[in-house]
């Protein structure tokens, strides 16, 4: 069964999770722990930090998340299509065979257009 | 509120020394900048008022440890102007040689620090490797690698050692070979390097002159001003050399500043070779300066970072009444907000690296 | 065409486990005389479930140790030594032979005459003794979780990355996709790390990292899709098997291996390699921790071993990325020499598949090292420009080429 | 004089011989009565002494008419009975430098700011105020630049004795600690 082959992955995940955790806990035995107010200050190049860093950040960063989601969906579709490609080639229907090129062509043109329109990718 | 101030300094990899560049960013774009200096202020102008003329040379050496000789030379020149004495000819030639060697060493230090600013640590080690050659030459000449205390009021400390000319030629030959083959490849011909430096930190000629930017930074704007030729001191008037001015388009950006400085390395080598050929083989290299002096004297010299100006007033005592140091970096620093505004946060290093900041001389 | 040194890691470990468990069982049965309930424990240990579970644990531990102890230290040593030579200096020098206890080396501290392999270990020991500082204003829980997330997700890539046709933990049909998924988990951890430290440098670094890694995971996936048109599978072992033959061009067999890089996939290879350089955050794409302007980027507030883990896992990402590239495009572990010596009746290959694979991985890593130490860093908007305006169109083009080639023949 | 009335179109980067006499003549023609002293000290160096009231006029004339575009340096000097604010203004077209000594009475150390003419005056005037205590009226941001903001003295004045009035600056002290 296919699911069975994931058992080692699960075990690996547990070990991989324990590896850094174990390292952090193991270092407790060796390291000192003397927090002072000055030491616990946020690092700001030796100056006293001014203002908060956790601010509402620039919108441009979220644009990437949006574009990424769009491309991700397209990528999943293409991946499934690529898997099925071998079977489709043998099937006689030319529609099934060549519709990918239509899709890819539209995607290519659309991407080019969008990126041309967004002259500089700001951040 | 997407804008906030970021402190770059005093403990920051970008600041080669102690100073603070406060940058206000909106996302990644710089909206405003505010340099804060004075961390390294040592009160030079006050200390120099209580030391004798000759003993101040040791202080001016430490104004900028990267280019000591150019600074102490500027001081000596100003004091000589005040006292009305002149260095013998051979002494002037030795000074020219030492100045140019120091300029090369200083520019190599700048090149070395510009590399890691842009993420190129290899540039640092390569440039420092060749800097050793010139530090060795300076050591041969003056006895010390840094803080040489070499120029004196009335001349230089000592004559050139034997075989200096041959060693100088050999070092420069070796350096120029590396320059043509390695530095050009890693800096100037690198596509990524040009991507990072071209078109950032632009400043127009009018703004640059108005802000008092001098030296290679001004020449990068296309202004043909080199004090070695515009107001010749020592024997620079007899030397045939070409100030490195950026003539192509896109003047005043980081790349132009880089190219001007970078080409000055080669030009300085040519000056040294010329000076070695033209200088008299023997003769006095120092005159005895008077102990006390009255009057005022100023000297402006082409430091490796721009126009260094010393203004010395004596009141008849054996120590100066008032010394004023004009540091080129101090004036450039005033213009940095203009340079930075509108660029990206990552360009701060590309711009401030290219203007070559030396905190010692800036804070005096 | 070569044979693996470890034909079947699970089988090998199972023999070992069975032997160990048998010995433990005998001890338990011997003790079961005075304490009868122990006999049930002995029987339970003998069950197939326990043996399989313990075997998997051993397999996983072996792979984790192989990756983190042997390969990680070696790759760090290779990088540090290589770029030192690039910069005309010796680089790290403390090694086994420079330790003070050798008869020819009776000094009080390690001398600097070795090859430097122990330097990374020394650094690790130093980092272990360092204090872990948590900033007062930081979001403590998130601040502590994110290094674990980054480290574990990176390590997860090795769960399905085979080191030869026999040396692997799991053989998944979607192995390549799994590795890419493990790679794309790291931006989340980096974003959390950048946000939680409540520091401006980490914030900007974390957001840069997120934007960059997201942008570059799309071309990587698209390049893999272009490859899938040819392979029809995402199983790394199958993909390598397909490349383990000479190229046949117009009926003649050429003396060139049929790696996917020699063919219509070349564009995809270039796109994938560039995307992987960005994914492993190396110069020229190391903008998230651009030390010149952001001190240390999103790792600024980490100290002690927490920094060490986060820092060292960059090399693990490099290992995984190099392995992925060599599996997909460079023929994986297929080697040219097949020579075995027989110890008794057990055949032992002189140049096993693992050797060829590790050779490729290290060769690629060396290429990345040389590249990253000879160019400056690219600015973030330029990086995103390259990602969106160059790599994505090119990867779409690669898909078109791949599909076209399949249609034509 | 005629060549200097309008700036040359190009900066040649070479000195013009005898230029100091032309500059001196031009200055004398424009501000005959206001110049307390004017002399060509040596080649390419002119020195004039003016009162602080005429500073802006002289500098505007120098910059706009004679082409002295570069303000090199501003020095404040404590002459014990009066202050002097000394401006070194440089001409890039011919390499000439004019030294303007503006005299300021001791009990009222104020002079007009040149920031309207040159941006470069910004930092120089801040420094001169910081170290010498000469107040530049009209400066947009006249705060201490090299010394800490709570420093009490102007150390370059002759009355500031180095050994007596030393103010120990310690971070801990500034924060209110011991």
XYZ file of C-alpha atoms in Angstrom, chain A residues 2 4-21 23-24 26-28 30-45 49-58 61-65 67-69 71-72 74-83 85-86 89 97-98 100-101 104-105 107-109 111-112 114-116 118-123, chain C residues 53 56-57 60-61 63-65 68 127-139 144 147-148 151-152 155-160 169-174 177-178 195-201 203-204 207-208 211 213-215 217-218 221-222 224-225 228-229 232-234 295 300-301 305-306 309 313 380-381 384-385 388-390 392-394 396-397 399-400 402-404 406-407:
186
model
C 1.173 3.465 -0.781
C 2.700 2.265 4.234
C 5.740 3.785 2.587
C 5.091 6.947 4.538
C 5.705 5.252 7.879
C 9.472 5.876 7.767
C 8.766 9.473 6.805
C 6.663 9.908 9.918
C 9.385 8.382 12.050
C 11.917 10.607 10.329
C 9.747 13.605 11.059
C 9.677 12.750 14.744
C 13.447 12.323 14.863
C 13.977 15.480 12.845
C 11.811 17.373 15.281
C 13.639 15.921 18.249
C 17.063 16.680 16.798
C 17.047 20.481 17.238
C 14.952 20.257 20.368
C 20.300 20.040 20.908
C 18.713 23.034 22.587
C 21.407 19.544 25.786
C 23.105 22.924 25.629
C 21.445 23.830 28.905
C 26.902 23.560 29.259
C 25.853 27.138 28.901
C 25.528 29.917 31.439
C 22.233 31.695 31.902
C 22.516 35.164 33.383
C 19.984 37.460 31.797
C 20.382 41.135 32.566
C 18.101 43.976 31.446
C 20.815 45.416 29.238
C 21.570 42.076 27.656
C 17.942 41.364 26.923
C 17.529 44.619 25.069
C 16.654 44.349 21.413
C 19.800 44.711 19.337
C 19.856 47.967 17.519
C 23.506 48.511 16.741
C 15.896 50.850 20.359
C 13.293 53.349 19.348
C 9.821 52.378 18.290
C 8.291 49.002 17.663
C 9.432 46.658 14.968
C 6.193 44.731 14.784
C 4.401 47.212 12.594
C 1.839 46.965 9.887
C 4.143 46.339 7.054
C 4.188 47.532 3.518
C 5.063 42.193 0.564
C 1.580 40.715 0.594
C 1.351 41.115 -3.163
C 3.868 38.344 -3.418
C 1.739 36.039 -1.368
C 0.791 36.175 -6.886
C 2.340 33.111 -5.347
C -1.052 31.572 -4.631
C 0.959 30.496 -9.575
C 0.765 27.690 -7.088
C -1.493 26.780 -11.838
C 1.533 24.708 -10.877
C -0.617 22.021 -9.261
C -2.790 21.846 -12.341
C 0.239 21.599 -14.601
C 1.756 18.921 -12.433
C -1.343 16.749 -12.676
C -1.426 17.394 -16.377
C 2.195 16.432 -16.779
C 1.500 13.163 -15.006
C 0.499 13.445 -20.366
C 1.877 10.018 -21.106
C -0.471 10.958 -25.889
C -3.448 16.308 -26.811
C -3.120 19.938 -27.728
C -2.149 22.108 -23.014
C -0.471 24.288 -25.575
C 0.462 27.301 -21.738
C 0.300 29.881 -24.476
C -0.358 31.630 -19.442
C 2.851 32.692 -21.129
C 1.270 35.697 -22.798
C 2.538 36.435 -17.551
C 4.490 38.514 -20.010
C 1.403 41.284 -16.358
C 5.123 41.584 -15.823
C 5.405 44.180 -18.531
C 4.328 45.964 -13.502
C 7.411 47.746 -14.748
C 9.420 47.602 -11.558
C 8.748 44.972 -8.965
C 8.678 47.126 -5.892
C 9.243 46.060 -2.382
C 9.762 -0.057 14.513
C 13.088 2.179 11.262
C 14.391 4.133 14.204
C 16.434 7.081 10.506
C 19.150 7.659 13.064
C 20.640 8.672 7.951
C 20.351 11.658 10.284
C 23.824 11.058 11.636
C 24.316 15.995 10.023
C 28.567 27.658 20.467
C 27.259 25.057 22.894
C 28.844 26.976 25.758
C 27.351 30.284 24.703
C 24.448 31.809 26.482
C 21.090 31.811 24.777
C 19.698 35.306 24.945
C 16.029 35.968 24.395
C 15.206 39.635 23.865
C 12.743 41.045 26.347
C 10.389 42.384 23.715
C 10.434 39.237 21.637
C 7.465 36.961 21.211
C 11.858 29.549 20.302
C 14.613 27.527 14.733
C 13.103 24.123 15.407
C 15.916 22.924 11.250
C 13.374 20.101 11.179
C 16.198 17.898 7.754
C 12.934 16.418 6.456
C 14.222 16.800 2.919
C 16.633 13.979 3.641
C 13.817 11.610 4.557
C 13.233 10.927 0.895
C 14.861 6.034 4.268
C 11.683 6.120 2.279
C 11.047 5.441 -1.361
C 8.100 7.651 -2.211
C 6.403 8.047 -5.546
C 6.214 11.779 -4.919
C 7.658 16.953 -4.579
C 8.193 16.043 -0.951
C 8.625 38.826 13.166
C 8.904 37.395 16.651
C 12.284 38.883 17.523
C 10.759 42.367 17.406
C 13.840 43.756 15.821
C 13.931 45.855 12.697
C 16.726 43.964 11.030
C 11.777 41.924 10.423
C 13.143 43.225 7.148
C 10.101 39.549 5.009
C 12.790 39.622 2.368
C 9.293 37.208 -0.573
C 11.892 32.111 -1.260
C 8.264 32.236 -2.360
C 9.228 33.830 -5.652
C 9.945 28.163 -5.394
C 7.583 28.714 -8.337
C 8.336 23.652 -9.304
C 7.672 24.662 -12.900
C 10.266 20.045 -12.236
C 6.961 19.940 -14.092
C 7.834 15.300 -15.399
C 6.765 15.433 -19.032
C 6.304 10.588 -15.940
C 7.260 10.014 -12.327
C 8.467 11.955 -9.308
C 23.668 42.948 10.439
C 20.386 38.693 14.282
C 18.782 37.990 17.629
C 23.499 27.016 19.744
C 20.246 28.410 18.402
C 21.660 25.346 14.308
C 21.296 24.315 8.386
C 16.200 42.512 -3.354
C 14.171 44.178 -6.108
C 12.593 39.558 -7.496
C 12.905 40.947 -10.998
C 9.472 36.941 -11.828
C 10.597 38.377 -15.124
C 13.274 35.933 -16.145
C 9.141 32.187 -14.603
C 8.876 32.903 -18.328
C 11.876 30.677 -18.919
C 7.094 28.181 -18.798
C 9.174 28.044 -21.956
C 7.456 23.307 -20.128
C 6.483 24.222 -23.666
C 9.280 19.580 -23.000
C 5.674 19.090 -24.070
C 6.586 19.825 -27.664
C 7.042 14.672 -26.249
C 4.517 15.338 -28.984
